[in-house]
PDB file of C-alpha atoms in Angstrom:
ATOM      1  CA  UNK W   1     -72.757  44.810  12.650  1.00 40.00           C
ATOM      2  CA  UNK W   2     -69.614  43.568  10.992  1.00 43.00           C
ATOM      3  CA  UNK W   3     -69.238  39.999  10.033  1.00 45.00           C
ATOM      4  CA  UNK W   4     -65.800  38.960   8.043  1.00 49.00           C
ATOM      5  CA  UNK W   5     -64.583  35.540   7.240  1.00 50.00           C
ATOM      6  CA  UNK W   6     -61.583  34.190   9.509  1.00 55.00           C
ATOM      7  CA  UNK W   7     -58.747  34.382   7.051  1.00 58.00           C
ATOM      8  CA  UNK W   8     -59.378  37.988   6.743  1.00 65.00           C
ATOM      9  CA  UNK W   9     -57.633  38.605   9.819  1.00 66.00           C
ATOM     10  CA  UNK W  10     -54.581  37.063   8.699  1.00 60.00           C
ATOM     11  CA  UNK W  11     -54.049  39.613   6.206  1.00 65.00           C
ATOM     12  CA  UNK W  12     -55.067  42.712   8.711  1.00 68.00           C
ATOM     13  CA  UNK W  13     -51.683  42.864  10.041  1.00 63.00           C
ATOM     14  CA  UNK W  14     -50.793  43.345   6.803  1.00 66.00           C
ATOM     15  CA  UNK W  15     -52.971  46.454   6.139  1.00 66.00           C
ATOM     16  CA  UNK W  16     -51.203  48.185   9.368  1.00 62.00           C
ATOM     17  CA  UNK W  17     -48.077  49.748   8.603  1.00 60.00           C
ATOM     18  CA  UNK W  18     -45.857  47.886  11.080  1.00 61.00           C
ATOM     19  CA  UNK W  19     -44.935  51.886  12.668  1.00 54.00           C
ATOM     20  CA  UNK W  20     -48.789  51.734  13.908  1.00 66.00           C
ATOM     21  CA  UNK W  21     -49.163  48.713  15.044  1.00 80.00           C
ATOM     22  CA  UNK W  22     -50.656  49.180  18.340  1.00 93.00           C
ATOM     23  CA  UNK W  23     -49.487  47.534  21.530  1.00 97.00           C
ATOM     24  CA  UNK W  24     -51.178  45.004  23.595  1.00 98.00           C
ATOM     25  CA  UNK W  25     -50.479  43.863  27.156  1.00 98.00           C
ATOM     26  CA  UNK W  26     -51.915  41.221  28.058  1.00 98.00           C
ATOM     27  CA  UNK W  27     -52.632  40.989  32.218  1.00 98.00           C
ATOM     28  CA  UNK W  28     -53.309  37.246  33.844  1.00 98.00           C
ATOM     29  CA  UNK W  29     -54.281  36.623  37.565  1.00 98.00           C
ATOM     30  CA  UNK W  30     -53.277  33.525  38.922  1.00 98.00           C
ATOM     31  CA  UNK W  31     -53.352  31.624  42.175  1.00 96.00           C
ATOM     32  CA  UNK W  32     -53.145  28.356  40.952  1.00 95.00           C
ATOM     33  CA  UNK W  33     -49.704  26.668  40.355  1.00 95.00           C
ATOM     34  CA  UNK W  34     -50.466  24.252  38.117  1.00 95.00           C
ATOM     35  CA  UNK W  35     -51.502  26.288  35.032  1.00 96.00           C
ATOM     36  CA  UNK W  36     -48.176  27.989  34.589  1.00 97.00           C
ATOM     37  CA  UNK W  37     -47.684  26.061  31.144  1.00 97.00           C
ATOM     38  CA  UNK W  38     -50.877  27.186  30.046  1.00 98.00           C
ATOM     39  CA  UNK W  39     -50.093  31.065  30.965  1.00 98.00           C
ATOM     40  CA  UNK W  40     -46.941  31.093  28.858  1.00 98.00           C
ATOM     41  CA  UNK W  41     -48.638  29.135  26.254  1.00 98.00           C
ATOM     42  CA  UNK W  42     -51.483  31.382  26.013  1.00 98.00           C
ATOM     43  CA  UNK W  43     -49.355  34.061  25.341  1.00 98.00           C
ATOM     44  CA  UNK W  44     -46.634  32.795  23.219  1.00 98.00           C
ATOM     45  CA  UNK W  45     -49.374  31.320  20.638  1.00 97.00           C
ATOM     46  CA  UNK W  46     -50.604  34.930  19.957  1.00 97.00           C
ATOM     47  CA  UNK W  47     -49.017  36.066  16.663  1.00 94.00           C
ATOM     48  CA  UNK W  48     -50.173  39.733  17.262  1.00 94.00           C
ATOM     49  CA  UNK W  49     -46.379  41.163  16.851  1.00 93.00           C
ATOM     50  CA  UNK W  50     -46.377  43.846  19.830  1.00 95.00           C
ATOM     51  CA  UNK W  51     -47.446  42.433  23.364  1.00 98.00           C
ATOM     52  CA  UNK W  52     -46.607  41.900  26.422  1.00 98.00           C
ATOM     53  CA  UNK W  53     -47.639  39.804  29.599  1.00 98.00           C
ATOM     54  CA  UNK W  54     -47.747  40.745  32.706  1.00 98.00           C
ATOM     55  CA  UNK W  55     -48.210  37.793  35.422  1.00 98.00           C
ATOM     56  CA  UNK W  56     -49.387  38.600  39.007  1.00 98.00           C
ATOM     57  CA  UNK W  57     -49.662  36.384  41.529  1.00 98.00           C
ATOM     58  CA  UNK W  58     -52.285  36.079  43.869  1.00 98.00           C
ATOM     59  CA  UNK W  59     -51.148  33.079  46.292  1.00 97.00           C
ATOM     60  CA  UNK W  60     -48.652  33.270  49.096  1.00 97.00           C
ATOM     61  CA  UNK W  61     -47.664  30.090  48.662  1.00 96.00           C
ATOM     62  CA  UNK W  62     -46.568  30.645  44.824  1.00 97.00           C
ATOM     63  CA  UNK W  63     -42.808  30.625  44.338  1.00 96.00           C
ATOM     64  CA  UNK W  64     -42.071  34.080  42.368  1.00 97.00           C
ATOM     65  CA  UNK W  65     -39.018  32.534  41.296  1.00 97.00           C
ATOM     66  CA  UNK W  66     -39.781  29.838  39.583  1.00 97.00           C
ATOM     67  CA  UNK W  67     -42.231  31.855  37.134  1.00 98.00           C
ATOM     68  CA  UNK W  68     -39.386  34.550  36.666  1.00 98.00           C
ATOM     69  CA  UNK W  69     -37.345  31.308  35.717  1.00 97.00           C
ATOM     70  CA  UNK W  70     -39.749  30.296  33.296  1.00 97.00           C
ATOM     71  CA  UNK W  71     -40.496  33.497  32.015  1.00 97.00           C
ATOM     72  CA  UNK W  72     -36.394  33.562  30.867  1.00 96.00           C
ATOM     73  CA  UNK W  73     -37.818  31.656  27.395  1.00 94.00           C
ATOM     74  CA  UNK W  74     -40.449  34.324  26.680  1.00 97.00           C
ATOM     75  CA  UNK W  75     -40.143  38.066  25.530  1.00 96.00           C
ATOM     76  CA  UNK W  76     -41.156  41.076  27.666  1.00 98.00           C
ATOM     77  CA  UNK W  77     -42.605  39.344  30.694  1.00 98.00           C
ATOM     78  CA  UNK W  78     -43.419  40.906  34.334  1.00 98.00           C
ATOM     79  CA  UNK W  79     -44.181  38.896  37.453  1.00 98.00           C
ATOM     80  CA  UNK W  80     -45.124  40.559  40.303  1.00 98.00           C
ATOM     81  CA  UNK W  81     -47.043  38.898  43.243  1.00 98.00           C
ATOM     82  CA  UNK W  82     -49.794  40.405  45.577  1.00 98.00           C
ATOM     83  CA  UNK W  83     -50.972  38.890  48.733  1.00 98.00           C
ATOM     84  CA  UNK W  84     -53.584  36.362  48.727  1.00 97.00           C
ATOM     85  CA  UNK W  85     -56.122  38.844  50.329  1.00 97.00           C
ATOM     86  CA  UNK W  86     -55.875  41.483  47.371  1.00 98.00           C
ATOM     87  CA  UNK W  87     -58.957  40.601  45.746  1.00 98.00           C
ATOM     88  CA  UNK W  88     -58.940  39.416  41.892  1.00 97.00           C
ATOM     89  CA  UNK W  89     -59.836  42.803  40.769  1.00 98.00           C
ATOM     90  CA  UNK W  90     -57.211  44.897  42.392  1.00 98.00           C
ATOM     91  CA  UNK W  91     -54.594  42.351  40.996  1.00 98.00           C
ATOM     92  CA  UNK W  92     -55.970  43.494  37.944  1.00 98.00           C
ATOM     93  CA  UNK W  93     -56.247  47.000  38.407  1.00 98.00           C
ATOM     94  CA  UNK W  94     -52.460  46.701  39.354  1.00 98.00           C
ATOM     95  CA  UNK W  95     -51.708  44.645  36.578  1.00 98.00           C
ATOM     96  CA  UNK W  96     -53.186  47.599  34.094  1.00 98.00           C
ATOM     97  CA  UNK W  97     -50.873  50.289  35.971  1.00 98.00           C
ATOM     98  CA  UNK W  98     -47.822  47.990  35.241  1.00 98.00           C
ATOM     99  CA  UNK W  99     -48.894  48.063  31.543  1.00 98.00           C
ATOM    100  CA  UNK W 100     -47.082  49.982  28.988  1.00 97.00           C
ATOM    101  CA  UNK W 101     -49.469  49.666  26.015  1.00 98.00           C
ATOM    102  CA  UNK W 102     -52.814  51.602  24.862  1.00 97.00           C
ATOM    103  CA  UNK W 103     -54.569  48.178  24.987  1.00 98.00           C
ATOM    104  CA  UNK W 104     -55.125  45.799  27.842  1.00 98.00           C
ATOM    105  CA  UNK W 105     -56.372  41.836  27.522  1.00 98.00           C
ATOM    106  CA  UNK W 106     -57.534  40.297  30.245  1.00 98.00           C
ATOM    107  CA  UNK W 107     -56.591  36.251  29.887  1.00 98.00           C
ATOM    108  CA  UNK W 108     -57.493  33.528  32.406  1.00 97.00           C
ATOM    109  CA  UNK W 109     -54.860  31.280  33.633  1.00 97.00           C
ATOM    110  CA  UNK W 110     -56.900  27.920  32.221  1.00 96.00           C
ATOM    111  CA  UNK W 111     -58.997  28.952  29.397  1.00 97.00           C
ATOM    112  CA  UNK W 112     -57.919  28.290  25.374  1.00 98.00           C
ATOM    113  CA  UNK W 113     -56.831  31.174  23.490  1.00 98.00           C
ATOM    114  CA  UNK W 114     -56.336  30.558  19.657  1.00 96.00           C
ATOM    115  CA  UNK W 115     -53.443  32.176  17.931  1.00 95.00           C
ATOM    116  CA  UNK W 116     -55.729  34.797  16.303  1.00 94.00           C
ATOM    117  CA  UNK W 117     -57.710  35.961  19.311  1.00 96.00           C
ATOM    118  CA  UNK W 118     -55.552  39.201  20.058  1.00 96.00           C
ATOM    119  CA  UNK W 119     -55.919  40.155  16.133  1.00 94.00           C
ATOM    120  CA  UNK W 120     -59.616  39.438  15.707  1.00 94.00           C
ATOM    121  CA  UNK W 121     -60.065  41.567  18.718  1.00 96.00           C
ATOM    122  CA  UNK W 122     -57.833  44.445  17.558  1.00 95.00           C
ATOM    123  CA  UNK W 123     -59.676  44.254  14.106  1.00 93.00           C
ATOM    124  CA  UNK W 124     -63.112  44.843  16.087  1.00 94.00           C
ATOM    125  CA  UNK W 125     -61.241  47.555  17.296  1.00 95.00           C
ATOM    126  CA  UNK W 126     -60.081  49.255  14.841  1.00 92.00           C
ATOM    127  CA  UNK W 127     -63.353  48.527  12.378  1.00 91.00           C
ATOM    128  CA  UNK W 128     -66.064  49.578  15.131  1.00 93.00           C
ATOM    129  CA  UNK W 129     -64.394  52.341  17.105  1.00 94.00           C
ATOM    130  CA  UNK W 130     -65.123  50.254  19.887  1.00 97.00           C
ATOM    131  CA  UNK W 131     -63.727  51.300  23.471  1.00 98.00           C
ATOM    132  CA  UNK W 132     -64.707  47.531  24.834  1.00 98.00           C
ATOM    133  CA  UNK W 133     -64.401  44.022  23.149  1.00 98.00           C
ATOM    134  CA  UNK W 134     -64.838  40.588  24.141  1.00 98.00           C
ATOM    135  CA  UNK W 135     -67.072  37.413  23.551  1.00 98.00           C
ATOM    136  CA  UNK W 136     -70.476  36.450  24.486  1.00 96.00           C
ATOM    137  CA  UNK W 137     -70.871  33.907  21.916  1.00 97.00           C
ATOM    138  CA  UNK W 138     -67.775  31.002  22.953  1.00 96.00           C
ATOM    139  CA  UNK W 139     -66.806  27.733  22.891  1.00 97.00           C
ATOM    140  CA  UNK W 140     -67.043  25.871  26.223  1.00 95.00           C
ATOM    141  CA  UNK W 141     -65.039  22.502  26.654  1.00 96.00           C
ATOM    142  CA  UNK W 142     -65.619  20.245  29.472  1.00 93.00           C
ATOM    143  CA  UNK W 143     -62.175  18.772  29.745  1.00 92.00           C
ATOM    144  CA  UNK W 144     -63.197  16.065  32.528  1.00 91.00           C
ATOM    145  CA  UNK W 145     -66.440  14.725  29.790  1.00 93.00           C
ATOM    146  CA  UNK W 146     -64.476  16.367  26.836  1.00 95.00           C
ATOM    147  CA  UNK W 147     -68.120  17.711  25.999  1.00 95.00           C
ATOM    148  CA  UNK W 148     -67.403  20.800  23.515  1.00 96.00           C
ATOM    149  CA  UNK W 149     -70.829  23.007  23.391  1.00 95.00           C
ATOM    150  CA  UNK W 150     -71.458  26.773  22.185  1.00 95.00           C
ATOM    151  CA  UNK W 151     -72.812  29.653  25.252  1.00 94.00           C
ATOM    152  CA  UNK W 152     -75.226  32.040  23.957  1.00 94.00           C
ATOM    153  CA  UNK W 153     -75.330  31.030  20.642  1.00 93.00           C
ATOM    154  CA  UNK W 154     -76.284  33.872  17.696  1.00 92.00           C
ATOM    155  CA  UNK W 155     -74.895  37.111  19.743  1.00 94.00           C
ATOM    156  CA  UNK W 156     -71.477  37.076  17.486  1.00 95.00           C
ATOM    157  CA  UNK W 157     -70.382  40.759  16.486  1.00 94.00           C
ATOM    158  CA  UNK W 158     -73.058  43.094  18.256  1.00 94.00           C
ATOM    159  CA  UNK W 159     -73.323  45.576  20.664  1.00 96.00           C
ATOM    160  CA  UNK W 160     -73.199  44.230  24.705  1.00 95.00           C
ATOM    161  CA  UNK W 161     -73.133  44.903  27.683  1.00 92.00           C
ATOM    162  CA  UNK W 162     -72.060  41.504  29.027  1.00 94.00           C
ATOM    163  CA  UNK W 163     -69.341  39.955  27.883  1.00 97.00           C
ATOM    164  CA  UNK W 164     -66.823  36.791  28.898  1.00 95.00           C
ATOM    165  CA  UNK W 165     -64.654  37.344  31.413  1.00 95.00           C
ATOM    166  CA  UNK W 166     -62.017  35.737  30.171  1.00 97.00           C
ATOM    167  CA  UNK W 167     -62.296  37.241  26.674  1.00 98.00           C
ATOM    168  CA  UNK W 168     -62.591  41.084  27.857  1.00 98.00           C
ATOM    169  CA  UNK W 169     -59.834  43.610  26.183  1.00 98.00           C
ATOM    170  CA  UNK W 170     -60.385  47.317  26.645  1.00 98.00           C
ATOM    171  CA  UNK W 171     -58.552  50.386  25.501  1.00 98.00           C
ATOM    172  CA  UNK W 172     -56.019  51.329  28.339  1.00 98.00           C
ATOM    173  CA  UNK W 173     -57.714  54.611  28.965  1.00 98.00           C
ATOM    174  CA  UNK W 174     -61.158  53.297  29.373  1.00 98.00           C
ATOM    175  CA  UNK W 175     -59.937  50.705  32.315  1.00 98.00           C
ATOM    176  CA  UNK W 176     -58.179  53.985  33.970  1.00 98.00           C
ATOM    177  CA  UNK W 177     -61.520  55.330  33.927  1.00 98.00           C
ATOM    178  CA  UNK W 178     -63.678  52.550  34.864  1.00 98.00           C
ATOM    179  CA  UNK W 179     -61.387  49.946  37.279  1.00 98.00           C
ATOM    180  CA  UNK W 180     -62.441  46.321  38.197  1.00 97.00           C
ATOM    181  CA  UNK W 181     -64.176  46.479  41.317  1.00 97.00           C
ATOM    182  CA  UNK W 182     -62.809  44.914  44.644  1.00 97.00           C
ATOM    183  CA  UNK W 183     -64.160  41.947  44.521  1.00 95.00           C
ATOM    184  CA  UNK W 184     -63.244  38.267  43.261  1.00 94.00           C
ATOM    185  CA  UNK W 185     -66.347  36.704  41.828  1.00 91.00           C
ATOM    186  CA  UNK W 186     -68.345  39.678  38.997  1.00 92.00           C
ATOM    187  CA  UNK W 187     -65.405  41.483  38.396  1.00 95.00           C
ATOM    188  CA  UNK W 188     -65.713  41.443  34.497  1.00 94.00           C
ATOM    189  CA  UNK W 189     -69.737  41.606  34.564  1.00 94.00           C
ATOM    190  CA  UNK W 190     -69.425  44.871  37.194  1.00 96.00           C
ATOM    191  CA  UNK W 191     -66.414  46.084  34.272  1.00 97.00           C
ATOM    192  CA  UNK W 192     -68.818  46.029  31.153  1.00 97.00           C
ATOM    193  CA  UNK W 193     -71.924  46.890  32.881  1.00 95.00           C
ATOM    194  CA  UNK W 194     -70.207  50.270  34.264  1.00 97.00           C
ATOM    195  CA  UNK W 195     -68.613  50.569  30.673  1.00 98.00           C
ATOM    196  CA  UNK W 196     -72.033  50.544  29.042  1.00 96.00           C
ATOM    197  CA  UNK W 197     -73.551  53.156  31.372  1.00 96.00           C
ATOM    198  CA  UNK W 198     -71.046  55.488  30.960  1.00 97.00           C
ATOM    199  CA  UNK W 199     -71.501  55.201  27.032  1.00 97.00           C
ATOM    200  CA  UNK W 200     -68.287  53.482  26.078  1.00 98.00           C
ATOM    201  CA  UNK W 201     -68.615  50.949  22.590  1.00 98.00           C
ATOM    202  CA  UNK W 202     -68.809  47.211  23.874  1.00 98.00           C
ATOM    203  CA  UNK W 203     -68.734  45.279  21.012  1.00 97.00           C
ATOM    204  CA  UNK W 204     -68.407  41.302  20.719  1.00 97.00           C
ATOM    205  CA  UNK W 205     -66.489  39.414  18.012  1.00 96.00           C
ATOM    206  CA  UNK W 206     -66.859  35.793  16.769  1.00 95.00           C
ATOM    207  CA  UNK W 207     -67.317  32.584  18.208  1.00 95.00           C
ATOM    208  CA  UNK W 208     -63.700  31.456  17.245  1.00 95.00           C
ATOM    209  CA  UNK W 209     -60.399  31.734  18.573  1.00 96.00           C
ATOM    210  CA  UNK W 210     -61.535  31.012  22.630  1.00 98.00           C
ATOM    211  CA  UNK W 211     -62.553  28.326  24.280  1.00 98.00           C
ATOM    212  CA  UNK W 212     -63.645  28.290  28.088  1.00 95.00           C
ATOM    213  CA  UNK W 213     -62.392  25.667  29.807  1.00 95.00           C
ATOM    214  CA  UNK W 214     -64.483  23.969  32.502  1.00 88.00           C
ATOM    215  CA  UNK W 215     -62.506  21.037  34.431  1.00 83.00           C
ATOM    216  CA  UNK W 216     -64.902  19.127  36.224  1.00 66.00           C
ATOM    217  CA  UNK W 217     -63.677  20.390  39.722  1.00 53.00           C
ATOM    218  CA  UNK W 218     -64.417  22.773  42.610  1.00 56.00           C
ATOM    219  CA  UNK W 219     -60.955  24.719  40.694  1.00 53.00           C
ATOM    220  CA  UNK W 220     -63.656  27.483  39.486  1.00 47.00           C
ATOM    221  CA  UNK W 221     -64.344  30.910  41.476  1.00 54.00           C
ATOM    222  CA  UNK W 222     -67.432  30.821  39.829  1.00 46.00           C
ATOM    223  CA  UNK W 223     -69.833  27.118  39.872  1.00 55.00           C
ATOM    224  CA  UNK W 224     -72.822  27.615  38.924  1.00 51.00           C
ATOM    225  CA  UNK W 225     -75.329  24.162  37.913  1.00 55.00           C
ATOM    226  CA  UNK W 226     -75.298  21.988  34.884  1.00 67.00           C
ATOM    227  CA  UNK W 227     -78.291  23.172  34.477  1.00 72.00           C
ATOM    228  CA  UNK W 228     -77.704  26.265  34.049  1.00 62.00           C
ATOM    229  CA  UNK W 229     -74.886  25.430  31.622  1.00 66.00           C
ATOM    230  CA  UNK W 230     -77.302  23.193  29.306  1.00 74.00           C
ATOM    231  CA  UNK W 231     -79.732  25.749  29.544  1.00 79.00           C
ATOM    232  CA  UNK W 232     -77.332  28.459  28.020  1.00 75.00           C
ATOM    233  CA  UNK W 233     -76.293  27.186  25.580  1.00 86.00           C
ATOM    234  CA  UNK W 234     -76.416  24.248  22.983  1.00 92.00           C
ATOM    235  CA  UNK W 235     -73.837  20.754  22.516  1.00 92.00           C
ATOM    236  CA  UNK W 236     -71.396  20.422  19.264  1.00 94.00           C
ATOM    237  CA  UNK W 237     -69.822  17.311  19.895  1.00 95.00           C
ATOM    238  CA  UNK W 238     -67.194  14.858  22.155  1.00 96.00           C
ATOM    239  CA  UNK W 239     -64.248  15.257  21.150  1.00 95.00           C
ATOM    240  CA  UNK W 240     -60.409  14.532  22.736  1.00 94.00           C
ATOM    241  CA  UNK W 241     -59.114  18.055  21.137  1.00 95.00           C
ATOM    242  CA  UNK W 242     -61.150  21.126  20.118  1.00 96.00           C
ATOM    243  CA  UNK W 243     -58.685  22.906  18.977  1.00 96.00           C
ATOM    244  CA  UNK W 244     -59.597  22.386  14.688  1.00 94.00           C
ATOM    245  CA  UNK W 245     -62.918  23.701  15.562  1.00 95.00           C
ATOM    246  CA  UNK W 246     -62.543  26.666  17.813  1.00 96.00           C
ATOM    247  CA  UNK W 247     -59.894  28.056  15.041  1.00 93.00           C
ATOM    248  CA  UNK W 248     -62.381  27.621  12.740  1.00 88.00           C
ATOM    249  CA  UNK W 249     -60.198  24.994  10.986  1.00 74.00           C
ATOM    250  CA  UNK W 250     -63.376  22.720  10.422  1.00 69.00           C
ATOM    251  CA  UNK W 251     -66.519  22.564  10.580  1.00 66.00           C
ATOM    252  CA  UNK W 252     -68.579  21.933  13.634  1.00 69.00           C
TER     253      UNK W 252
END
């Protein structure tokens, strides 16, 4: 187990030589028109120095154009689109063959992603020899309620074999080896779980620096009940922005 305190990540770029700083790209599926702000956003926030983003579409009716107009403002941005009958894990698969870095990051196209989530994850990395990061422990906001509450509370920096979709980052070589599966719903469960039995390192990091963002609509690929939900994990508070507490700017 490693634990470290927040600003310690901060100074780990500092540690790294700038000539080994490794490479992240990050790869983001998207069908839904409407979260392009948050895509660009998600990406531009990260201050790990060496990244890229690669943006596939995955909805005939998206306008290519108008993301590679967008995409003008940002540095080292691809867009592709596939048709809308590629499932979500071949858009991802292709996404990691577009990739020209030794780490891929798999974001959603709605969730939070604080400013230090690519370097906490690349510290895991590079402190647990770990093949396989991600969350299990995370924020969850309920942006229809503004409800913030913690999933799976007390499994922060451990071995898994489940992890967050929306959180998962592998080394390049490992998602070679072990692609998403053809299928739009599982995709990251079916990832880790084939990761684990073929021995690669899973390893989760902290609760901070991710929030996943629930909006109160039929939006999600994946619904399951409020129940469910409650049941997994445990309320911190209402609140109009989470953003102090999920960057571990204040106490929950």
């Amino acid at each position: 187990m490693v634990k470290y305190p927040l600003e310690r990540l901060g100074a780990f770029l500092n540690e790294v030589p700038q000539t080994e700083v490794k490479g992240v790209s990050i790869v983001t599926v998207t069908n839904r028109q409407e979260f392009i702000e948050n895509v660009f956003s998600s990406y531009e926030s990260q201050i790990w120095p060496e990244k890229e983003l690669i943006i596939v579409l995955n909805n005939d009716s998206m306008n290519l154009l108008e993301w590679e107009e967008y995409a003008q403002k940002y540095n080292q941005v691809s867009i592709y689109q596939l048709p809308e009958n590629v499932s979500l894990g071949n858009c991802l698969n292709f996404g990691v063959k577009k990739s020209k870095y030794s780490y891929i990051a798999k974001f959603d196209d709605d969730d939070y992603y604080g400013p230090l989530f690519l370097t906490e994850a690349m510290y895991t990395f590079d402190k647990m020899n770990a093949d396989v990061v991600g969350k299990r422990t995370c924020y969850m906001y309920n942006a229809l309620t503004k409800e913030l509450r913690m999933r799976f509370p007390d499994r922060e920096h451990k071995r898994a074999s489940i992890l967050q979709g929306g959180t998962i980052m592998a080394k390049k070589k490992v998602m070679e080896k072990v692609p998403f599966p053809d299928k739009n719903v599982g995709e990251g469960l079916s990832f880790t779980q084939r990761c684990r039995a073929r021995g690669y390192r899973i390893y989760t990091t902290s609760r901070y620096n991710f929030a996943y963002i629930r909006h109160g609509d039929d939006s999600h690929t994946w619904n399951p009940s409020s129940k469910y939900f409650h049941k997994t994990s445990k309320q911190i508070a209402f609140l109009e922005s989470f953003e102090d507490i999920v960057n571990n700017h204040q106490p929950e």
